[in-house]
Coordinates of C-alpha atoms and ligand atoms in Angstrom, one line a residue:
M1 CA 15.9 60.6 38.2
T2 CA 14.4 60.8 34.7
T3 CA 11.7 63.5 34.4
P4 CA 8.6 62.9 32.3
E5 CA 10.0 65.2 29.7
S6 CA 12.7 62.7 28.9
L7 CA 10.2 60.0 27.9
T8 CA 10.4 58.8 24.3
F9 CA 7.2 57.9 22.4
R10 CA 7.3 55.7 19.3
S11 CA 4.7 54.3 16.9
D12 CA 6.9 51.9 15.0
V13 CA 8.5 48.5 15.4
T14 CA 12.0 47.6 14.1
V15 CA 13.2 44.3 12.8
E16 CA 16.8 43.6 11.7
L17 CA 18.0 40.4 10.2
V18 CA 21.2 40.0 12.1
K19 CA 22.3 36.5 11.0
S20 CA 21.1 33.9 8.5
S21 CA 21.9 30.7 6.8
A22 CA 18.9 30.2 4.7
S23 CA 18.4 29.6 1.0
D24 CA 16.1 27.6 -1.3
A25 CA 19.0 25.2 -1.9
D26 CA 18.7 24.2 1.8
V27 CA 15.2 22.9 1.1
L28 CA 16.2 21.1 -2.0
F29 CA 19.1 19.2 -0.6
A30 CA 17.2 18.1 2.4
A31 CA 14.3 16.9 0.3
R32 CA 16.4 15.1 -2.3
V33 CA 18.1 12.9 0.2
S34 CA 14.9 10.9 0.1
T35 CA 15.7 9.8 -3.5
A36 CA 19.3 10.8 -4.3
G37 CA 21.3 10.5 -1.1
E38 CA 24.0 13.1 -0.5
Q39 CA 24.4 15.8 -3.1
S40 CA 26.5 18.9 -3.6
L41 CA 24.7 22.3 -3.6
D42 CA 26.0 23.0 -7.2
E43 CA 24.2 19.9 -8.4
L44 CA 21.0 21.4 -7.1
K45 CA 21.4 24.6 -9.2
K46 CA 21.5 22.7 -12.5
D47 CA 17.8 22.5 -13.1
P48 CA 15.9 25.6 -11.7
E49 CA 12.5 24.6 -13.1
R50 CA 12.7 21.2 -11.4
S51 CA 13.8 22.9 -8.2
K52 CA 10.9 25.2 -8.3
G53 CA 8.5 22.3 -8.9
L54 CA 9.9 20.3 -6.1
I55 CA 9.6 23.2 -3.6
N56 CA 6.0 23.8 -4.7
F57 CA 5.2 20.1 -4.4
L58 CA 6.6 20.0 -0.8
M59 CA 4.6 23.0 0.2
R60 CA 1.4 21.9 -1.5
D61 CA 1.5 18.4 0.1
R62 CA 2.7 19.7 3.4
H63 CA 6.0 17.9 3.5
G64 CA 7.3 20.3 6.1
S65 CA 10.7 19.0 7.4
P66 CA 12.8 20.1 4.4
F67 CA 11.9 23.7 5.3
E68 CA 13.6 23.4 8.7
H69 CA 17.3 23.1 7.6
N70 CA 18.0 26.8 7.7
S71 CA 18.2 29.6 10.3
M72 CA 17.3 33.3 10.6
T73 CA 18.0 35.5 13.6
F74 CA 16.1 38.7 14.0
F75 CA 16.7 41.6 16.4
I76 CA 13.3 43.0 17.2
S77 CA 12.3 46.2 19.0
A78 CA 8.6 46.4 19.9
P79 CA 6.2 47.0 22.8
I80 CA 6.0 44.3 25.5
F81 CA 2.4 43.4 24.5
V82 CA 3.8 42.4 21.1
F83 CA 6.3 40.1 22.7
R84 CA 3.6 38.5 24.9
E85 CA 1.9 37.4 21.7
F86 CA 5.1 36.6 19.9
M87 CA 6.4 34.2 22.6
R88 CA 3.3 32.0 22.3
H89 CA 5.0 30.6 19.2
R90 CA 6.9 27.8 20.9
V91 CA 7.9 25.4 18.1
G92 CA 11.0 26.2 16.0
W93 CA 11.7 29.5 17.8
S94 CA 14.5 30.6 20.2
Y95 CA 14.2 33.8 22.2
N96 CA 16.4 36.0 24.3
E97 CA 14.9 39.3 25.6
E98 CA 16.5 42.2 27.4
S99 CA 16.2 41.9 31.2
G100 CA 14.3 44.2 33.5
R101 CA 16.1 42.5 36.4
Y102 CA 19.7 43.2 35.3
R103 CA 19.3 46.7 33.7
E104 CA 17.2 49.8 34.2
L105 CA 14.4 49.9 31.7
Q106 CA 14.5 52.8 29.3
P107 CA 11.5 55.2 29.1
V108 CA 10.5 54.3 25.5
F109 CA 6.7 53.9 25.1
Y110 CA 4.2 53.0 22.4
V111 CA 1.7 55.5 21.1
P112 CA -0.2 54.6 18.0
D113 CA 0.0 57.0 15.0
E114 CA -2.8 58.3 12.9
S115 CA -2.6 55.2 10.6
R116 CA -3.6 52.9 13.4
K117 CA -7.3 52.0 13.2
L118 CA -8.8 52.6 16.6
V119 CA -12.4 51.4 16.6
Q120 CA -13.5 47.7 16.7
E121 CA -16.8 46.8 15.2
G122 CA -18.6 43.5 15.1
R123 CA -18.2 40.5 17.5
P124 CA -15.0 38.7 18.5
G125 CA -13.8 36.4 15.7
K126 CA -15.8 38.4 13.2
Y127 CA -14.9 42.0 13.7
V128 CA -13.2 44.8 11.7
F129 CA -11.3 47.8 12.8
V130 CA -12.2 51.2 11.4
E131 CA -10.5 54.6 11.5
G132 CA -10.7 56.6 14.7
T133 CA -11.8 60.2 14.6
P134 CA -9.2 62.9 15.3
A135 CA -10.8 63.3 18.8
Q136 CA -10.3 59.6 19.5
H137 CA -6.6 59.8 18.4
E138 CA -6.1 62.8 20.6
A139 CA -7.8 61.0 23.5
V140 CA -5.6 57.9 23.1
T141 CA -2.4 59.9 22.8
G142 CA -3.2 62.0 25.8
A143 CA -4.3 59.1 28.0
L144 CA -1.3 56.9 27.1
R145 CA 1.3 59.6 27.6
E146 CA -0.2 60.6 31.0
S147 CA -0.3 57.0 32.1
Y148 CA 3.2 56.3 30.9
E149 CA 4.6 59.4 32.7
Q150 CA 3.0 58.4 36.0
A151 CA 4.2 54.8 35.7
Y152 CA 7.8 55.7 34.8
T153 CA 7.9 58.3 37.6
A154 CA 6.8 55.7 40.1
Y155 CA 9.4 53.3 38.7
Q156 CA 12.2 55.9 39.0
K157 CA 11.1 56.8 42.5
M158 CA 11.3 53.2 43.7
L159 CA 14.7 52.8 42.2
A160 CA 15.8 56.1 43.9
D161 CA 14.5 54.6 47.2
G162 CA 16.8 51.6 46.8
V163 CA 14.1 49.1 45.6
A164 CA 15.4 46.4 43.3
R165 CA 14.8 46.8 39.6
E166 CA 12.9 43.4 39.5
V167 CA 10.4 44.7 42.0
A168 CA 10.1 48.3 40.7
R169 CA 9.3 47.2 37.2
A170 CA 5.9 46.0 38.3
A171 CA 4.8 49.6 37.9
L172 CA 5.6 49.6 34.2
P173 CA 2.9 49.0 31.5
V174 CA 2.9 46.7 28.5
G175 CA 3.3 49.7 26.1
L176 CA 7.0 49.8 27.2
Y177 CA 9.4 48.9 24.4
S178 CA 11.5 45.8 24.8
S179 CA 14.0 44.1 22.5
M180 CA 14.9 40.5 21.7
Y181 CA 16.7 38.2 19.4
A182 CA 14.3 35.6 17.8
T183 CA 15.7 32.7 15.8
C184 CA 13.6 30.6 13.6
N185 CA 13.6 28.5 10.5
A186 CA 11.4 28.9 7.3
R187 CA 8.8 26.4 8.5
S188 CA 8.3 28.1 11.9
L189 CA 8.3 31.5 10.3
M190 CA 5.6 30.4 7.8
H191 CA 3.5 29.2 10.7
F192 CA 4.0 32.5 12.4
L193 CA 3.2 34.5 9.3
G194 CA 0.1 32.4 8.6
L195 CA -1.3 33.5 12.0
R196 CA 0.1 36.9 12.5
T197 CA -0.4 38.6 9.1
Q198 CA -3.5 39.3 7.0
H199 CA -3.0 38.6 3.3
E200 CA -5.3 38.3 0.3
L201 CA -3.7 35.0 -0.7
A202 CA -4.3 33.4 2.7
K203 CA -6.5 30.3 2.5
V204 CA -7.2 30.5 6.2
P205 CA -7.7 34.1 7.2
S206 CA -6.4 35.3 10.5
F207 CA -7.1 38.5 12.4
P208 CA -3.9 39.5 14.2
Q209 CA -3.3 42.6 16.2
R210 CA -1.9 45.2 14.0
E211 CA 1.3 45.8 16.0
I212 CA 2.5 42.1 15.8
E213 CA 1.5 42.1 12.1
M214 CA 3.9 45.1 11.6
V215 CA 6.7 42.9 13.0
G216 CA 5.6 39.9 10.8
E217 CA 5.6 42.1 7.7
K218 CA 9.1 43.2 8.2
M219 CA 10.3 39.6 8.9
E220 CA 8.5 38.4 5.8
A221 CA 10.3 41.0 3.6
E222 CA 13.7 39.8 4.8
W223 CA 12.8 36.1 4.4
A224 CA 11.4 36.7 0.9
K225 CA 14.8 37.9 -0.2
L226 CA 16.6 34.9 1.2
M227 CA 14.3 32.2 -0.1
P228 CA 12.4 33.5 -3.1
L229 CA 11.2 30.1 -4.4
T230 CA 10.0 29.0 -1.0
Y231 CA 8.3 32.3 -0.4
A232 CA 6.5 32.1 -3.8
A233 CA 5.4 28.6 -3.0
F234 CA 4.1 29.7 0.4
N235 CA 2.0 32.4 -1.3
A236 CA 0.9 30.1 -4.1
N237 CA -0.4 27.5 -1.6
G238 CA -2.5 29.8 0.5
R239 CA 0.1 30.8 3.1
V240 CA -0.4 27.7 5.1
A241 CA 2.8 26.4 6.7
P242 CA 3.7 22.9 5.5
Ligands
FAD1 C1 -5.6 36.1 16.0 C2 -5.1 35.4 17.2 C3 -5.8 35.5 18.4 C4 -5.4 34.8 19.5 N1 -6.0 35.0 20.7 C5 -5.6 34.3 21.8 C6 -6.3 34.5 23.0 O1 -7.3 35.2 23.1 N2 -5.8 33.9 24.1 C7 -4.7 33.1 24.1 O2 -4.3 32.5 25.1 N3 -4.0 32.9 22.9 C8 -4.4 33.5 21.8 N4 -3.7 33.4 20.6 C9 -2.5 32.6 20.6 C10 -2.8 31.2 20.0 O3 -3.7 30.4 20.7 C11 -1.4 30.4 19.9 O4 -0.9 30.2 21.1 C12 -0.4 31.1 19.0 O5 -1.0 31.6 17.8 C13 0.7 30.2 18.7 O6 0.3 29.2 17.8 P1 0.7 27.7 17.9 O7 0.5 27.1 19.2 O8 0.1 27.1 16.7 O9 2.3 27.9 17.6 P2 3.5 27.0 18.2 O10 3.5 27.1 19.7 O11 4.7 27.5 17.5 O12 3.2 25.5 17.8 C14 3.3 25.1 16.4 C15 2.4 23.9 16.2 O13 3.0 22.8 16.9 C16 2.0 22.0 17.5 N5 2.0 22.1 18.9 C17 2.7 22.9 19.7 N6 2.6 22.7 21.0 C18 1.7 21.7 21.1 C19 1.1 21.0 22.1 N7 1.4 21.3 23.4 N8 0.3 20.0 21.9 C20 0.0 19.6 20.6 N9 0.5 20.2 19.5 C21 1.3 21.2 19.8 C22 0.6 22.6 16.9 O14 0.3 21.9 15.7 C23 1.0 24.0 16.6 O15 0.2 24.6 15.7 C24 -4.2 34.0 19.5 C25 -3.5 33.9 18.3 C26 -3.9 34.6 17.1 C27 -3.2 34.4 15.8

Protein backbone atom coordinates (compact mmCIF):
# COMPACT_ATOMS: atom_id res chain seq x y z
CA MET A 1 0.00 0.00 0.00
CA THR A 2 1.24 3.51 -0.76
CA THR A 3 1.95 5.51 2.37
CA PRO A 4 1.15 9.24 2.52
CA GLU A 5 4.89 10.01 2.24
CA SER A 6 4.85 8.73 -1.32
CA LEU A 7 2.31 11.28 -2.54
CA THR A 8 3.55 13.73 -5.16
CA PHE A 9 2.40 17.35 -5.10
CA ARG A 10 2.54 19.49 -8.24
CA SER A 11 1.61 23.07 -9.10
CA ASP A 12 2.12 22.93 -12.86
CA VAL A 13 0.30 21.59 -15.91
CA THR A 14 2.03 20.09 -18.93
CA VAL A 15 1.04 20.25 -22.58
CA GLU A 16 2.87 18.42 -25.33
CA LEU A 17 2.01 18.76 -29.01
CA VAL A 18 2.32 15.11 -30.01
CA LYS A 19 1.01 15.28 -33.57
CA SER A 20 -0.04 17.95 -36.00
CA SER A 21 -0.97 18.66 -39.55
CA ALA A 22 -1.61 22.37 -39.42
CA SER A 23 -0.31 25.31 -41.42
CA ASP A 24 -1.52 28.63 -42.78
CA ALA A 25 -1.50 27.08 -46.26
CA ASP A 26 -4.28 24.70 -45.11
CA VAL A 27 -6.51 27.73 -44.54
CA LEU A 28 -5.65 29.29 -47.88
CA PHE A 29 -6.24 26.24 -50.01
CA ALA A 30 -9.59 25.60 -48.36
CA ALA A 31 -10.66 29.23 -48.83
CA ARG A 32 -9.52 29.55 -52.44
CA VAL A 33 -11.54 26.62 -53.65
CA SER A 34 -14.42 29.12 -53.61
CA THR A 35 -12.89 31.12 -56.45
CA ALA A 36 -10.04 29.09 -57.96
CA GLY A 37 -11.00 25.42 -57.60
CA GLU A 38 -8.25 22.93 -56.80
CA GLN A 39 -4.73 24.34 -56.30
CA SER A 40 -1.27 23.12 -55.33
CA LEU A 41 0.20 24.20 -52.01
CA ASP A 42 3.19 25.73 -53.91
CA GLU A 43 0.81 28.01 -55.76
CA LEU A 44 -0.34 29.39 -52.44
CA LYS A 45 3.16 30.38 -51.34
CA LYS A 46 3.69 32.69 -54.34
CA ASP A 47 2.09 35.83 -52.93
CA PRO A 48 2.58 36.05 -49.15
CA GLU A 49 0.97 39.48 -48.77
CA ARG A 50 -2.18 38.31 -50.52
CA SER A 51 -2.23 35.20 -48.33
CA LYS A 52 -1.94 37.29 -45.19
CA GLY A 53 -4.74 39.56 -46.40
CA LEU A 54 -7.02 36.64 -47.20
CA ILE A 55 -6.53 35.05 -43.77
CA ASN A 56 -7.22 38.37 -42.11
CA PHE A 57 -10.38 38.86 -44.17
CA LEU A 58 -11.65 35.38 -43.28
CA MET A 59 -11.02 36.01 -39.60
CA ARG A 60 -12.53 39.50 -39.60
CA ASP A 61 -15.69 38.50 -41.43
CA ARG A 62 -15.97 35.24 -39.50
CA HIS A 63 -15.72 32.85 -42.43
CA GLY A 64 -14.83 30.00 -40.11
CA SER A 65 -14.79 26.76 -42.06
CA PRO A 66 -11.39 27.26 -43.83
CA PHE A 67 -9.82 27.16 -40.36
CA GLU A 68 -11.06 23.61 -39.80
CA HIS A 69 -8.87 21.77 -42.37
CA ASN A 70 -6.03 21.03 -39.98
CA SER A 71 -5.40 18.98 -36.86
CA MET A 72 -3.42 19.21 -33.62
CA THR A 73 -3.18 16.53 -30.94
CA PHE A 74 -2.02 17.52 -27.47
CA PHE A 75 -1.08 15.33 -24.52
CA ILE A 76 -2.16 17.18 -21.39
CA SER A 77 -1.47 16.47 -17.76
CA ALA A 78 -3.55 18.53 -15.32
CA PRO A 79 -5.85 18.15 -12.30
CA ILE A 80 -9.26 16.57 -12.87
CA PHE A 81 -11.06 19.86 -12.18
CA VAL A 82 -9.32 21.32 -15.24
CA PHE A 83 -10.55 18.43 -17.38
CA ARG A 84 -14.11 18.92 -16.09
CA GLU A 85 -13.99 22.42 -17.54
CA PHE A 86 -12.08 21.39 -20.63
CA MET A 87 -14.53 18.73 -21.74
CA ARG A 88 -17.36 21.23 -21.85
CA HIS A 89 -15.85 22.18 -25.21
CA ARG A 90 -17.78 19.79 -27.42
CA VAL A 91 -17.45 21.05 -30.95
CA GLY A 92 -14.31 20.25 -32.96
CA TRP A 93 -12.67 18.39 -30.09
CA SER A 94 -11.86 14.69 -29.52
CA TYR A 95 -10.77 13.40 -26.12
CA ASN A 96 -9.28 10.25 -24.64
CA GLU A 97 -8.47 10.28 -20.93
CA GLU A 98 -6.67 7.78 -18.70
CA SER A 99 -9.06 5.39 -16.98
CA GLY A 100 -9.70 5.05 -13.27
CA ARG A 101 -11.48 1.78 -13.99
CA TYR A 102 -8.69 -0.01 -15.81
CA ARG A 103 -5.64 1.23 -13.90
CA GLU A 104 -4.75 2.22 -10.38
CA LEU A 105 -4.66 6.01 -10.15
CA GLN A 106 -1.30 7.44 -9.15
CA PRO A 107 -0.99 9.67 -6.08
CA VAL A 108 -0.19 12.95 -7.83
CA PHE A 109 -2.10 15.96 -6.52
CA TYR A 110 -2.42 19.68 -7.21
CA VAL A 111 -1.26 22.27 -4.70
CA PRO A 112 -1.12 25.88 -5.96
CA ASP A 113 2.25 27.62 -5.73
CA GLU A 114 2.92 31.13 -4.41
CA SER A 115 2.15 32.73 -7.77
CA ARG A 116 -1.50 31.57 -7.64
CA LYS A 117 -3.78 34.41 -6.54
CA LEU A 118 -5.91 33.08 -3.71
CA VAL A 119 -8.48 35.68 -2.76
CA GLN A 120 -11.58 36.53 -4.78
CA GLU A 121 -12.98 40.06 -4.51
CA GLY A 122 -16.15 41.48 -6.05
CA ARG A 123 -19.25 39.67 -7.25
CA PRO A 124 -19.55 36.74 -9.69
CA GLY A 125 -19.01 37.86 -13.27
CA LYS A 126 -17.22 40.98 -12.05
CA TYR A 127 -14.59 39.81 -9.65
CA VAL A 128 -10.84 39.91 -9.47
CA PHE A 129 -8.34 37.69 -7.77
CA VAL A 130 -5.68 39.16 -5.52
CA GLU A 131 -2.57 37.77 -3.84
CA GLY A 132 -3.02 35.62 -0.77
CA THR A 133 -1.03 36.28 2.36
CA PRO A 134 1.77 33.88 3.33
CA ALA A 135 -0.56 32.56 6.07
CA GLN A 136 -3.29 31.82 3.50
CA HIS A 137 -0.82 30.00 1.26
CA GLU A 138 0.31 27.94 4.21
CA ALA A 139 -3.30 27.16 5.16
CA VAL A 140 -4.16 26.06 1.59
CA THR A 141 -1.07 23.89 1.26
CA GLY A 142 -1.61 22.27 4.65
CA ALA A 143 -5.33 21.62 4.19
CA LEU A 144 -4.96 20.23 0.67
CA ARG A 145 -2.08 17.92 1.57
CA GLU A 146 -3.90 16.57 4.60
CA SER A 147 -7.09 15.98 2.65
CA TYR A 148 -5.22 14.31 -0.25
CA GLU A 149 -3.38 12.02 2.16
CA GLN A 150 -6.60 10.92 3.82
CA ALA A 151 -8.33 10.39 0.51
CA TYR A 152 -5.51 8.40 -1.05
CA THR A 153 -5.12 6.27 2.07
CA ALA A 154 -8.85 5.43 1.91
CA TYR A 155 -8.50 4.58 -1.81
CA GLN A 156 -5.56 2.29 -1.15
CA LYS A 157 -7.34 0.60 1.75
CA MET A 158 -10.36 -0.20 -0.39
CA LEU A 159 -8.12 -1.64 -3.12
CA ALA A 160 -6.29 -3.73 -0.51
CA ASP A 161 -9.69 -4.99 0.70
CA GLY A 162 -10.43 -6.23 -2.80
CA VAL A 163 -12.80 -3.44 -3.85
CA ALA A 164 -12.87 -2.64 -7.58
CA ARG A 165 -10.90 0.41 -8.76
CA GLU A 166 -14.05 1.93 -10.29
CA VAL A 167 -15.71 1.95 -6.86
CA ALA A 168 -12.68 2.91 -4.75
CA ARG A 169 -11.93 5.95 -6.91
CA ALA A 170 -15.02 7.68 -5.52
CA ALA A 171 -12.85 8.62 -2.53
CA LEU A 172 -10.45 10.66 -4.68
CA PRO A 173 -10.74 14.44 -5.08
CA VAL A 174 -10.71 16.64 -8.19
CA GLY A 175 -7.20 17.86 -7.32
CA LEU A 176 -5.87 14.47 -8.53
CA TYR A 177 -3.87 14.68 -11.76
CA SER A 178 -5.16 13.01 -14.86
CA SER A 179 -3.92 12.90 -18.44
CA MET A 180 -5.58 12.97 -21.82
CA TYR A 181 -5.10 13.36 -25.53
CA ALA A 182 -7.10 16.24 -26.95
CA THR A 183 -7.36 16.76 -30.70
CA CYS A 184 -8.72 19.94 -32.22
CA ASN A 185 -8.45 22.20 -35.23
CA ALA A 186 -7.54 25.88 -35.35
CA ARG A 187 -11.16 27.01 -35.29
CA SER A 188 -12.09 24.97 -32.22
CA LEU A 189 -8.83 25.95 -30.53
CA MET A 190 -9.55 29.64 -31.14
CA HIS A 191 -12.99 29.25 -29.59
CA PHE A 192 -11.38 27.57 -26.58
CA LEU A 193 -8.69 30.27 -26.26
CA GLY A 194 -11.26 33.06 -26.52
CA LEU A 195 -13.03 31.64 -23.48
CA ARG A 196 -10.20 30.12 -21.47
CA THR A 197 -7.50 32.80 -21.61
CA GLN A 198 -7.37 36.42 -20.57
CA HIS A 199 -5.63 38.70 -23.06
CA GLU A 200 -5.29 42.43 -23.54
CA LEU A 201 -6.32 42.10 -27.20
CA ALA A 202 -9.56 40.23 -26.44
CA LYS A 203 -12.62 42.14 -27.66
CA VAL A 204 -14.83 40.03 -25.39
CA PRO A 205 -13.10 39.56 -22.06
CA SER A 206 -13.41 36.22 -20.29
CA PHE A 207 -12.58 35.26 -16.71
CA PRO A 208 -11.29 31.70 -16.81
CA GLN A 209 -9.98 29.75 -13.86
CA ARG A 210 -6.22 30.19 -13.77
CA GLU A 211 -5.40 26.47 -14.03
CA ILE A 212 -7.25 25.91 -17.33
CA GLU A 213 -5.75 29.17 -18.59
CA MET A 214 -2.29 27.71 -17.90
CA VAL A 215 -3.18 24.82 -20.21
CA GLY A 216 -4.59 27.24 -22.81
CA GLU A 217 -1.44 29.37 -22.79
CA LYS A 218 0.74 26.36 -23.51
CA MET A 219 -1.51 25.18 -26.34
CA GLU A 220 -1.57 28.68 -27.75
CA ALA A 221 2.25 28.83 -27.83
CA GLU A 222 2.41 25.58 -29.84
CA TRP A 223 -0.32 26.65 -32.26
CA ALA A 224 1.30 30.08 -32.84
CA LYS A 225 4.42 28.34 -34.16
CA LEU A 226 2.43 26.18 -36.58
CA MET A 227 0.12 28.83 -38.01
CA PRO A 228 1.72 32.28 -37.50
CA LEU A 229 -0.50 34.17 -39.98
CA THR A 230 -3.68 32.68 -38.56
CA TYR A 231 -2.48 33.38 -35.05
CA ALA A 232 -1.68 37.02 -35.91
CA ALA A 233 -5.12 37.46 -37.52
CA PHE A 234 -6.82 35.95 -34.44
CA ASN A 235 -5.10 38.54 -32.23
CA ALA A 236 -5.66 41.40 -34.66
CA ASN A 237 -9.40 40.66 -34.73
CA GLY A 238 -9.99 40.63 -31.00
CA ARG A 239 -9.41 36.92 -30.31
CA VAL A 240 -12.93 35.97 -31.35
CA ALA A 241 -13.12 32.60 -33.13
CA PRO A 242 -14.42 32.97 -36.69
C1 LIG B 1 -15.44 31.84 -17.54
C2 LIG B 1 -16.35 30.68 -17.71
C3 LIG B 1 -17.23 30.35 -16.72
C4 LIG B 1 -18.09 29.24 -16.86
N1 LIG B 1 -18.95 28.91 -15.85
C5 LIG B 1 -19.76 27.84 -15.99
C6 LIG B 1 -20.68 27.47 -14.96
O1 LIG B 1 -20.73 28.10 -13.92
N2 LIG B 1 -21.46 26.39 -15.13
C7 LIG B 1 -21.43 25.66 -16.31
O2 LIG B 1 -22.17 24.68 -16.43
N3 LIG B 1 -20.59 25.99 -17.30
C8 LIG B 1 -19.76 27.05 -17.18
N4 LIG B 1 -18.90 27.37 -18.19
C9 LIG B 1 -18.85 26.52 -19.39
C10 LIG B 1 -19.58 27.20 -20.55
O3 LIG B 1 -20.96 27.37 -20.28
C11 LIG B 1 -19.42 26.36 -21.84
O4 LIG B 1 -19.98 25.09 -21.63
C12 LIG B 1 -17.97 26.19 -22.23
O5 LIG B 1 -17.28 27.41 -22.17
C13 LIG B 1 -17.88 25.62 -23.64
O6 LIG B 1 -18.29 26.62 -24.54
P1 LIG B 1 -19.16 26.30 -25.83
O7 LIG B 1 -20.43 25.60 -25.48
O8 LIG B 1 -19.26 27.59 -26.57
O9 LIG B 1 -18.16 25.32 -26.61
P2 LIG B 1 -18.52 24.10 -27.58
O10 LIG B 1 -19.25 23.05 -26.85
O11 LIG B 1 -17.20 23.69 -28.16
O12 LIG B 1 -19.45 24.70 -28.67
C14 LIG B 1 -18.96 25.60 -29.66
C15 LIG B 1 -20.10 26.40 -30.23
O13 LIG B 1 -20.96 25.51 -30.95
C16 LIG B 1 -22.32 25.92 -30.76
N5 LIG B 1 -23.04 24.86 -30.03
C17 LIG B 1 -22.50 23.78 -29.43
N6 LIG B 1 -23.45 23.00 -28.90
C18 LIG B 1 -24.62 23.61 -29.17
C19 LIG B 1 -25.97 23.30 -28.85
N7 LIG B 1 -26.31 22.22 -28.16
N8 LIG B 1 -26.92 24.15 -29.26
C20 LIG B 1 -26.62 25.24 -29.97
N9 LIG B 1 -25.35 25.61 -30.30
C21 LIG B 1 -24.37 24.80 -29.89
C22 LIG B 1 -22.28 27.23 -29.95
O14 LIG B 1 -22.20 28.32 -30.85
C23 LIG B 1 -20.97 27.11 -29.21
O15 LIG B 1 -20.41 28.35 -28.81
C24 LIG B 1 -18.04 28.46 -18.05
C25 LIG B 1 -17.15 28.82 -19.07
C26 LIG B 1 -16.30 29.90 -18.91
C27 LIG B 1 -15.33 30.25 -20.00
